[in-house]
Amino acid sequence: MDRAPLALAAKMRWITLVLAGLSFWSTVTVSNSFDYEEPEFDYYEEDRGETIEYKDPCKAAVFWGDIALDEEDLSMFQIDRTIDLTQHTNMHPHSRQDFLPQNESKGGTSAKSQTWKAGKVVKSRFPRAATSRAERIWPGGVIPYVIGGNFTGSQRAMFKQAMRHWEKQTCVTFIEKTDEESYIVFTYRPCGCCSYVGRRGNGPQAISIGKNCDKFGIVVHELGHVIGFWHEHTRPDRDDHVTIIRDNIQPGQEYNFLKMEPGEVNSLGEPYDFDSIMHYARNTFSRGMFLDTILPSRDENGVRPAIGQRTRLSKGDIAQARKLYRCPACGETLQESTGNFSSPGYPNGYPSYTHCVWRISVTPGEKIVLNFTTMDLYKSSLCWYDYIEVRDGYWRKAPLLGRFCGDKIPGVLISADSRMWIEFRSSSNWVGKGFAAVYEAICGGDITKDSGQIQSPNYPDDYRPSKECVWRIAVSEGYNVGLSFQAFEIERHDSCAYDYLEVRDGPLETSPLIGRFCGYDKPEDVRSTSHILRMKFVSDGTVNKAGFAANYFKEEDECAKPDNGGCEQRCVNTLGSFKCACDPGYELAPDKKSCEAACGGLLSKLNGTISTPGWPKEYPPNKNCVWQVVAPNQYRISMQFEAFELEGNEVCKYDYVEVRSGLSSDSKLHGKYCGTEVPEVITSQYNNMRIEFKSDNTVSKKGFKAHFFSDKDECSKDNGGCQHECVNTVGSYVCQCRHGFVLHENKHDCKEAECEHKIHSPSGTLSSPNWPDKYPSRKECTWDITAMPGHRVKITFNEFEIEQHQECAYDHLEAFDGDSDTAAILSRLCGSKTPEPLVSTGNKMYLRFISDASVQRKGFQATHTTECGGRLKAEVHQKNLYSHAQFGDNNYPGHTDCEWLLTTEQGYGIELTFIIFEVEEEADCGYDYIELYNGYDANSHRLGRFCGSGPREGIYSPGDTMLIRFHSDDTISKKGFHIRYTSTKFQESLHVRK
């Protein structure tokens, strides 16, 4: 399909989607000739706090190269083969994939007019005729825009240069958005360089300029999509001009080289344009930098034309845009500070039935002075036949400055702003000289609007030498003037003696000076004390720079209102907004208006209550609260939690509360708590206790509420009568026993305990009963150890001494590869030689220790940990696999290399569903990644390599074996992944949308 405008390219062929649903981070395929990449916002927030909810290309249903397609597009498009476009993402910053289409037609086999459905070939249900779509054309060629606040001044300047490039060559006009309903928003989105084709209507739409997309040619290219163009190499006659070398295309990117049918697009009569800025380069999506994917045919001289340029619009681009927007045959866009123009044929007479439009566009903050030097047109009543209209603005609906005909030269016309529209029409056969005019841009003047933009002359190009501009900005009375700089670059000098911008608080040159600015640092936001602000820009005759761009607007002091801005205590006015603050000892509540007592502090009462900030509502992010509780000497402090709900599970890396005996941060730690399990009562060793709560910047929960009590320590005398240990509690005490013993009925003595253990923690220690003393006789102990699914249990022995026997027939330790003694035995151990580590094949291990009635030894002490990888059996019911043993509590570790081999019954395939996927992102997934293979090892067919936010739908292996490899380097780590796997009939599920 050619660069053809959307309005004339009504229907592509139906795209049969194999979708798992629309995802938040929709992916975009990007070309290595474009340098497209990336990093992240659901909403754009304007400088003055206005939130814009726009149509986000990153959330599009599917993508075709850097073009976003929504559901409305899909209802009219048809494609001659089944393709899962959402899989094809080679450069997406959160999902770097190298995914092979599972049903790409091979060997030239045509799948035209067919789609796959549940493994069956059926005729397409949508064979529609082509129609034009005028609603995708921007009315009058006017495209309002907003540039997001996250871009630098140089990026903003470059965007404006790209828009001015389109304006200069065509009749399309880009204007700063005012009250228009439909407009474009330049954003920095995670899907890199991406945009919709044409006007979507019904609100704002984004054009994503992600990482490495901020190049002039790339922005011109993306604006081409916004205006209404597709890629040149997809027009239906492309095979007459270029050859697609499919063997050189990256696996999974073949869909980018599809073409449209002749009945589905109108190229407006323009020939194929090798030089188009909308054409791919020769090596786009190539397996190697020097391998061609698109090879242009040789011209009559035997030379292959260059393709893929990203420097300027080609003649073909210009011709098609002018046809698409029905630009008048004569006229142009004039962007210089001075210039002239005249009617066709001047001074020898203009032809009849002529229509010309001149658009004068100078720098915002300048005005246009227009002088007609000659006027010789047919004169009629009301200038009905031949006439010139001059309008004060950017298009034909702008306010009329005058309509002229005859031979009387009009007076000088001055625009109110930086644009002027001049339209000439002739409909008579009268022959006159025509007209001639000159114009000049003048900077400065009085501005009486409530908002707008001021730029240095010739911005974003270098300002001109020896300029002096004075602006007096007056907004509505009762307001102040706010001034916010978007870009600033004026010749540097310590005292700004050469070039400078001067801002004064009032209309006069003697008004109080707010600042005199030069250099390269953007000045702070400015606010006047009245409704008038004066700006003066001066340049000398030597060094010239890019200048400045600033937005002005009426500013209101919300804190001066009777309700104090809605703030409970203090209101702080800011430019364009305000914020609430609190008095010392208080902090803002979650509603950002009311105040609450600051968390933490020194508590010397015998009892009291503490809770997380905002209780019982969710605690705020990034909080650090420290309570220091101090009781009298010989007292102990006990802490009892009434309610408990923090982010995390066992590791407590994110949100947690620490309880210590003592007042310092390195005092004895009683525990670090998170999750939803209410901690047991905690009693200090001394007469003081430290409680510290921390929350990170992500998930917030309800928090905790706890009561503390101070009490005399009964255990300090005669150990409270306890045989083993005495633990003081509020108002009383309890006796406790050592490992392997339980408390006697008298609550003071200890007796031997049952010896059954269930272990779910990722690491810890285990030992024989009564360790480090000798184990008792006639004892049987078991340990049922369960690791995170997808991980194996590993036992490492630190010390080992069990009665020796050649067959370990007396005292011994047995290890079973499962959850009971009916599983396969791993080892039977005795003697005094430390055994080698034991590793299970699955995520469970069962240990059993038995001692007889005779000899006793010291026993053993071991550490249990986990190892990733192993052999897993996929069955009809779903099973889970996690990236690391501490998934959900901590990021995956570095230097990890794990392999899982999934098998199922013969005749079945394996299906993976990615529940969570968060792995370090990199363009080629070269750092951290998972790889999937349809087979036993890495020599098998690779299904894909993934990082970032991973695949957007399930992965299917047609064979009964799948290898999963996970690698992480030694730097950045992320949350990891959670996969559910199951066996499935491959033929029944491969093409079904999940």
CSV table of N, CA and C in Angstrom, one decimal, residues 153-273:
chain,number,residue,atom,x,y,z
A,153,GLY,N,13.3,21.4,26.1
A,153,GLY,CA,13.1,22.6,25.2
A,153,GLY,C,13.6,22.3,23.8
A,154,SER,N,14.7,21.6,23.7
A,154,SER,CA,15.3,21.3,22.4
A,154,SER,C,14.3,20.3,21.6
A,155,GLN,N,13.7,19.4,22.4
A,155,GLN,CA,12.8,18.4,21.7
A,155,GLN,C,11.5,19.2,21.2
A,156,ARG,N,11.0,20.1,22.1
A,156,ARG,CA,9.9,20.9,21.7
A,156,ARG,C,10.2,21.7,20.4
A,157,ALA,N,11.4,22.3,20.4
A,157,ALA,CA,11.8,23.1,19.2
A,157,ALA,C,11.8,22.2,18.0
A,158,MET,N,12.4,21.0,18.1
A,158,MET,CA,12.5,20.1,17.0
A,158,MET,C,11.1,19.7,16.5
A,159,PHE,N,10.1,19.4,17.4
A,159,PHE,CA,8.8,19.1,17.0
A,159,PHE,C,8.2,20.2,16.2
A,160,LYS,N,8.4,21.4,16.6
A,160,LYS,CA,7.9,22.6,15.9
A,160,LYS,C,8.5,22.7,14.5
A,161,GLN,N,9.8,22.4,14.4
A,161,GLN,CA,10.5,22.5,13.1
A,161,GLN,C,9.9,21.4,12.2
A,162,ALA,N,9.6,20.2,12.7
A,162,ALA,CA,9.0,19.2,11.9
A,162,ALA,C,7.6,19.7,11.4
A,163,MET,N,6.8,20.3,12.3
A,163,MET,CA,5.5,20.7,11.9
A,163,MET,C,5.6,21.9,10.8
A,164,ARG,N,6.5,22.8,11.1
A,164,ARG,CA,6.7,23.9,10.1
A,164,ARG,C,7.2,23.3,8.7
A,165,HIS,N,7.9,22.2,8.7
A,165,HIS,CA,8.3,21.6,7.5
A,165,HIS,C,7.1,21.1,6.7
A,166,TRP,N,6.2,20.5,7.3
A,166,TRP,CA,4.9,20.1,6.6
A,166,TRP,C,4.2,21.4,6.2
A,167,GLU,N,4.1,22.4,7.0
A,167,GLU,CA,3.3,23.6,6.7
A,167,GLU,C,4.0,24.3,5.5
A,168,LYS,N,5.3,24.3,5.4
A,168,LYS,CA,6.0,25.0,4.3
A,168,LYS,C,5.7,24.4,3.0
A,169,GLN,N,5.6,23.1,3.0
A,169,GLN,CA,5.5,22.4,1.7
A,169,GLN,C,4.0,22.1,1.3
A,170,THR,N,3.1,22.2,2.2
A,170,THR,CA,1.7,21.8,1.9
A,170,THR,C,0.8,22.9,2.5
A,171,CYS,N,-0.5,22.7,2.4
A,171,CYS,CA,-1.5,23.6,3.0
A,171,CYS,C,-2.0,23.1,4.4
A,172,VAL,N,-1.3,22.1,5.0
A,172,VAL,CA,-1.7,21.7,6.3
A,172,VAL,C,-1.1,22.7,7.3
A,173,THR,N,-1.9,22.9,8.4
A,173,THR,CA,-1.5,23.9,9.4
A,173,THR,C,-1.6,23.3,10.8
A,174,PHE,N,-0.6,23.5,11.5
A,174,PHE,CA,-0.5,23.0,12.9
A,174,PHE,C,-0.7,24.2,13.8
A,175,ILE,N,-1.6,24.2,14.8
A,175,ILE,CA,-1.9,25.3,15.7
A,175,ILE,C,-1.8,24.8,17.1
A,176,GLU,N,-1.4,25.7,18.0
A,176,GLU,CA,-1.5,25.3,19.5
A,176,GLU,C,-3.0,25.1,19.8
A,177,LYS,N,-3.3,24.1,20.5
A,177,LYS,CA,-4.7,23.8,20.9
A,177,LYS,C,-5.3,24.8,21.8
A,178,THR,N,-6.5,25.2,21.5
A,178,THR,CA,-7.2,26.2,22.4
A,178,THR,C,-8.5,25.4,23.0
A,179,ASP,N,-9.6,25.5,22.2
A,179,ASP,CA,-10.8,24.9,22.7
A,179,ASP,C,-11.3,23.8,21.7
A,180,GLU,N,-10.4,23.3,20.9
A,180,GLU,CA,-10.8,22.3,19.9
A,180,GLU,C,-11.0,20.9,20.6
A,181,GLU,N,-12.0,20.2,20.1
A,181,GLU,CA,-12.3,18.9,20.7
A,181,GLU,C,-11.3,17.8,20.3
A,182,SER,N,-10.9,17.8,19.0
A,182,SER,CA,-10.0,16.8,18.5
A,182,SER,C,-8.6,17.5,18.2
A,183,TYR,N,-7.6,16.9,18.8
A,183,TYR,CA,-6.2,17.4,18.6
A,183,TYR,C,-5.2,16.3,18.9
A,184,ILE,N,-4.0,16.6,18.6
A,184,ILE,CA,-2.9,15.6,18.8
A,184,ILE,C,-2.1,16.0,20.1
A,185,VAL,N,-1.6,15.0,20.8
A,185,VAL,CA,-0.8,15.3,22.0
A,185,VAL,C,0.6,14.6,21.8
A,186,PHE,N,1.7,15.3,21.7
A,186,PHE,CA,3.0,14.7,21.6
A,186,PHE,C,3.3,14.1,23.0
A,187,THR,N,3.5,12.8,23.1
A,187,THR,CA,3.8,12.2,24.3
A,187,THR,C,5.0,11.3,24.2
A,188,TYR,N,5.5,10.9,25.4
A,188,TYR,CA,6.7,10.0,25.5
A,188,TYR,C,6.1,8.7,26.1
A,189,ARG,N,5.8,7.8,25.2
A,189,ARG,CA,5.1,6.6,25.6
A,189,ARG,C,6.0,5.4,25.5
A,190,PRO,N,5.7,4.3,26.3
A,190,PRO,CA,6.6,3.1,26.3
A,190,PRO,C,6.6,2.4,25.0
A,191,CYS,N,5.7,2.6,24.0
A,191,CYS,CA,5.7,1.9,22.8
A,191,CYS,C,6.5,2.5,21.7
A,192,GLY,N,7.4,3.5,22.1
A,192,GLY,CA,8.3,4.1,21.2
A,192,GLY,C,7.7,5.1,20.2
A,193,CYS,N,8.0,4.9,18.9
A,193,CYS,CA,7.5,5.8,17.9
A,193,CYS,C,6.2,5.2,17.3
A,194,CYS,N,5.1,5.9,17.5
A,194,CYS,CA,3.9,5.3,17.1
A,194,CYS,C,2.8,6.3,17.0
A,195,SER,N,1.8,6.1,16.0
A,195,SER,CA,0.7,7.0,15.9
A,195,SER,C,-0.4,6.4,15.1
A,196,TYR,N,-1.6,6.9,15.2
A,196,TYR,CA,-2.7,6.5,14.4
A,196,TYR,C,-2.6,7.2,13.0
A,197,VAL,N,-3.3,6.6,12.1
A,197,VAL,CA,-3.3,7.2,10.7
A,197,VAL,C,-4.6,8.1,10.6
A,198,GLY,N,-4.3,9.4,10.4
A,198,GLY,CA,-5.4,10.3,10.2
A,198,GLY,C,-6.1,10.7,11.6
A,199,ARG,N,-7.1,11.6,11.4
A,199,ARG,CA,-7.9,12.1,12.6
A,199,ARG,C,-8.8,11.1,13.1
A,200,ARG,N,-8.7,10.8,14.4
A,200,ARG,CA,-9.6,9.8,15.0
A,200,ARG,C,-10.9,10.4,15.5
A,201,GLY,N,-10.9,11.7,15.8
A,201,GLY,CA,-12.1,12.4,16.2
A,201,GLY,C,-12.5,12.1,17.7
A,202,ASN,N,-13.5,12.8,18.2
A,202,ASN,CA,-14.1,12.6,19.5
A,202,ASN,C,-13.1,12.7,20.6
A,203,GLY,N,-12.1,13.7,20.5
A,203,GLY,CA,-11.2,13.9,21.6
A,203,GLY,C,-9.8,13.8,21.1
A,204,PRO,N,-8.8,14.0,22.1
A,204,PRO,CA,-7.4,14.0,21.7
A,204,PRO,C,-6.9,12.7,21.4
A,205,GLN,N,-5.8,12.6,20.6
A,205,GLN,CA,-5.1,11.4,20.2
A,205,GLN,C,-3.7,11.7,20.4
A,206,ALA,N,-2.9,10.7,20.8
A,206,ALA,CA,-1.5,10.8,21.1
A,206,ALA,C,-0.7,10.5,19.9
A,207,ILE,N,0.5,11.1,19.7
A,207,ILE,CA,1.5,10.7,18.8
A,207,ILE,C,2.7,10.4,19.7
A,208,SER,N,3.1,9.2,19.8
A,208,SER,CA,4.2,8.8,20.7
A,208,SER,C,5.6,9.0,20.1
A,209,ILE,N,6.4,9.8,20.8
A,209,ILE,CA,7.8,10.1,20.4
A,209,ILE,C,8.6,9.5,21.6
A,210,GLY,N,8.9,8.2,21.6
A,210,GLY,CA,9.6,7.6,22.6
A,210,GLY,C,11.1,7.7,22.5
A,211,LYS,N,11.8,6.9,23.3
A,211,LYS,CA,13.3,7.0,23.3
A,211,LYS,C,13.9,6.8,21.9
A,212,ASN,N,14.8,7.6,21.6
A,212,ASN,CA,15.5,7.6,20.3
A,212,ASN,C,14.6,7.9,19.1
A,213,CYS,N,13.4,8.4,19.4
A,213,CYS,CA,12.5,8.8,18.3
A,213,CYS,C,12.6,10.3,18.0
A,214,ASP,N,13.3,11.1,18.9
A,214,ASP,CA,13.3,12.5,18.8
A,214,ASP,C,14.3,13.0,17.8
A,215,LYS,N,14.1,12.5,16.5
A,215,LYS,CA,14.9,12.9,15.4
A,215,LYS,C,14.0,13.6,14.4
A,216,PHE,N,14.5,14.6,13.8
A,216,PHE,CA,13.7,15.4,12.9
A,216,PHE,C,12.9,14.6,11.8
A,217,GLY,N,13.7,13.7,11.1
A,217,GLY,CA,13.0,12.9,10.1
A,217,GLY,C,12.0,11.9,10.6
A,218,ILE,N,12.3,11.4,11.8
A,218,ILE,CA,11.3,10.4,12.4
A,218,ILE,C,10.0,11.2,12.8
A,219,VAL,N,10.2,12.4,13.3
A,219,VAL,CA,9.0,13.1,13.7
A,219,VAL,C,8.2,13.5,12.5
A,220,VAL,N,8.9,13.9,11.4
A,220,VAL,CA,8.2,14.2,10.1
A,220,VAL,C,7.4,13.0,9.6
A,221,HIS,N,8.1,11.8,9.7
A,221,HIS,CA,7.4,10.6,9.3
A,221,HIS,C,6.2,10.3,10.2
A,222,GLU,N,6.3,10.4,11.5
A,222,GLU,CA,5.1,10.1,12.3
A,222,GLU,C,4.0,11.2,12.1
A,223,LEU,N,4.4,12.4,11.8
A,223,LEU,CA,3.3,13.4,11.5
A,223,LEU,C,2.7,13.0,10.1
A,224,GLY,N,3.4,12.4,9.3
A,224,GLY,CA,2.8,11.9,8.0
A,224,GLY,C,1.7,10.9,8.3
A,225,HIS,N,1.8,10.0,9.3
A,225,HIS,CA,0.7,9.2,9.6
A,225,HIS,C,-0.4,10.0,10.2
A,226,VAL,N,-0.2,10.9,11.0
A,226,VAL,CA,-1.2,11.8,11.6
A,226,VAL,C,-2.0,12.5,10.5
A,227,ILE,N,-1.3,13.0,9.5
A,227,ILE,CA,-1.9,13.7,8.4
A,227,ILE,C,-2.8,12.7,7.6
A,228,GLY,N,-2.4,11.4,7.5
A,228,GLY,CA,-3.3,10.5,6.8
A,228,GLY,C,-2.6,9.5,5.8
A,229,PHE,N,-1.3,9.3,6.0
A,229,PHE,CA,-0.5,8.5,5.1
A,229,PHE,C,-0.1,7.1,5.7
A,230,TRP,N,-0.1,6.1,4.9
A,230,TRP,CA,0.4,4.8,5.2
A,230,TRP,C,1.8,4.7,4.7
A,231,HIS,N,2.4,3.5,4.8
A,231,HIS,CA,3.8,3.3,4.3
A,231,HIS,C,3.8,3.1,2.7
A,232,GLU,N,4.7,3.7,2.1
A,232,GLU,CA,4.8,3.7,0.6
A,232,GLU,C,5.0,2.3,0.1
A,233,HIS,N,5.7,1.4,0.8
A,233,HIS,CA,6.1,0.1,0.3
A,233,HIS,C,4.9,-0.9,0.4
A,234,THR,N,3.8,-0.5,1.0
A,234,THR,CA,2.6,-1.4,1.0
A,234,THR,C,1.6,-1.1,0.0
A,235,ARG,N,1.8,-0.2,-1.0
A,235,ARG,CA,0.9,0.0,-2.0
A,235,ARG,C,0.8,-1.2,-3.0
A,236,PRO,N,-0.3,-1.4,-3.6
A,236,PRO,CA,-0.6,-2.6,-4.4
A,236,PRO,C,0.4,-2.9,-5.5
A,237,ASP,N,0.9,-1.8,-6.1
A,237,ASP,CA,1.8,-2.0,-7.3
A,237,ASP,C,3.3,-2.0,-6.9
A,238,ARG,N,3.6,-2.2,-5.6
A,238,ARG,CA,4.9,-2.2,-5.1
A,238,ARG,C,5.8,-3.2,-5.8
A,239,ASP,N,5.3,-4.4,-6.1
A,239,ASP,CA,6.1,-5.5,-6.7
A,239,ASP,C,6.6,-5.1,-8.0
A,240,ASP,N,6.1,-4.1,-8.7
A,240,ASP,CA,6.6,-3.6,-10.0
A,240,ASP,C,7.8,-2.7,-9.7
A,241,HIS,N,8.1,-2.4,-8.5
A,241,HIS,CA,9.1,-1.4,-8.2
A,241,HIS,C,10.2,-1.9,-7.2
A,242,VAL,N,9.8,-2.8,-6.3
A,242,VAL,CA,10.7,-3.3,-5.3
A,242,VAL,C,10.5,-4.8,-5.2
A,243,THR,N,11.5,-5.4,-4.7
A,243,THR,CA,11.5,-6.9,-4.4
A,243,THR,C,11.6,-7.1,-2.9
A,244,ILE,N,10.7,-7.9,-2.4
A,244,ILE,CA,10.8,-8.2,-0.9
A,244,ILE,C,11.6,-9.5,-0.8
A,245,ILE,N,12.7,-9.4,-0.1
A,245,ILE,CA,13.6,-10.6,0.1
A,245,ILE,C,13.2,-11.2,1.4
A,246,ARG,N,12.3,-12.2,1.4
A,246,ARG,CA,11.7,-12.7,2.7
A,246,ARG,C,12.7,-13.5,3.5
A,247,ASP,N,13.7,-14.1,2.8
A,247,ASP,CA,14.7,-14.9,3.6
A,247,ASP,C,15.5,-14.0,4.5
A,248,ASN,N,15.6,-12.7,4.2
A,248,ASN,CA,16.4,-11.8,5.1
A,248,ASN,C,15.6,-11.1,6.2
A,249,ILE,N,14.3,-11.4,6.2
A,249,ILE,CA,13.5,-10.7,7.2
A,249,ILE,C,13.6,-11.4,8.6
A,250,GLN,N,13.7,-10.6,9.6
A,250,GLN,CA,13.7,-11.1,11.0
A,250,GLN,C,12.5,-12.0,11.2
A,251,PRO,N,12.7,-13.2,11.8
A,251,PRO,CA,11.5,-14.0,12.1
A,251,PRO,C,10.4,-13.3,12.8
A,252,GLY,N,9.2,-13.4,12.4
A,252,GLY,CA,8.1,-12.8,13.0
A,252,GLY,C,7.8,-11.4,12.5
A,253,GLN,N,8.6,-10.9,11.6
A,253,GLN,CA,8.4,-9.5,11.1
A,253,GLN,C,7.9,-9.5,9.7
A,254,GLU,N,7.5,-10.6,9.1
A,254,GLU,CA,7.1,-10.7,7.7
A,254,GLU,C,5.9,-9.8,7.5
A,255,TYR,N,5.0,-9.7,8.5
A,255,TYR,CA,3.7,-9.0,8.3
A,255,TYR,C,3.9,-7.6,7.9
A,256,ASN,N,5.1,-7.0,8.3
A,256,ASN,CA,5.3,-5.6,8.0
A,256,ASN,C,5.5,-5.4,6.5
A,257,PHE,N,5.6,-6.4,5.7
A,257,PHE,CA,5.8,-6.3,4.3
A,257,PHE,C,4.6,-6.7,3.4
A,258,LEU,N,3.5,-6.8,4.1
A,258,LEU,CA,2.2,-7.0,3.4
A,258,LEU,C,1.9,-5.8,2.4
A,259,LYS,N,1.1,-6.1,1.5
A,259,LYS,CA,0.6,-5.0,0.6
A,259,LYS,C,-0.9,-5.0,0.5
A,260,MET,N,-1.4,-3.9,0.0
A,260,MET,CA,-2.9,-3.8,-0.1
A,260,MET,C,-3.3,-4.2,-1.5
A,261,GLU,N,-4.6,-4.4,-1.6
A,261,GLU,CA,-5.2,-4.8,-2.9
A,261,GLU,C,-5.6,-3.5,-3.7
A,262,PRO,N,-5.6,-3.6,-5.1
A,262,PRO,CA,-5.9,-2.4,-5.9
A,262,PRO,C,-7.2,-1.7,-5.5
A,263,GLY,N,-8.2,-2.5,-5.2
A,263,GLY,CA,-9.5,-1.9,-4.9
A,263,GLY,C,-9.6,-1.3,-3.5
A,264,GLU,N,-8.6,-1.4,-2.7
A,264,GLU,CA,-8.6,-0.9,-1.3
A,264,GLU,C,-7.9,0.4,-1.1
A,265,VAL,N,-7.2,0.9,-2.1
A,265,VAL,CA,-6.5,2.1,-1.8
A,265,VAL,C,-6.4,2.9,-3.1
A,266,ASN,N,-6.4,4.2,-3.0
A,266,ASN,CA,-6.2,5.1,-4.2
A,266,ASN,C,-5.0,5.9,-4.0
A,267,SER,N,-4.0,5.7,-4.8
A,267,SER,CA,-2.7,6.5,-4.7
A,267,SER,C,-2.8,7.9,-5.3
A,268,LEU,N,-4.0,8.3,-5.6
A,268,LEU,CA,-4.2,9.7,-6.1
A,268,LEU,C,-3.5,10.0,-7.4
A,269,GLY,N,-3.2,8.9,-8.2
A,269,GLY,CA,-2.6,9.1,-9.5
A,269,GLY,C,-1.1,9.4,-9.4
A,270,GLU,N,-0.5,9.3,-8.2
A,270,GLU,CA,0.9,9.6,-8.1
A,270,GLU,C,1.8,8.3,-8.3
A,271,PRO,N,2.9,8.4,-9.0
A,271,PRO,CA,3.8,7.2,-9.3
A,271,PRO,C,4.4,6.8,-8.0
A,272,TYR,N,5.0,5.6,-8.0
A,272,TYR,CA,5.7,5.0,-6.9
A,272,TYR,C,6.8,5.9,-6.5
A,273,ASP,N,7.0,6.2,-5.2
A,273,ASP,CA,8.0,7.2,-4.8
A,273,ASP,C,9.0,6.5,-3.9
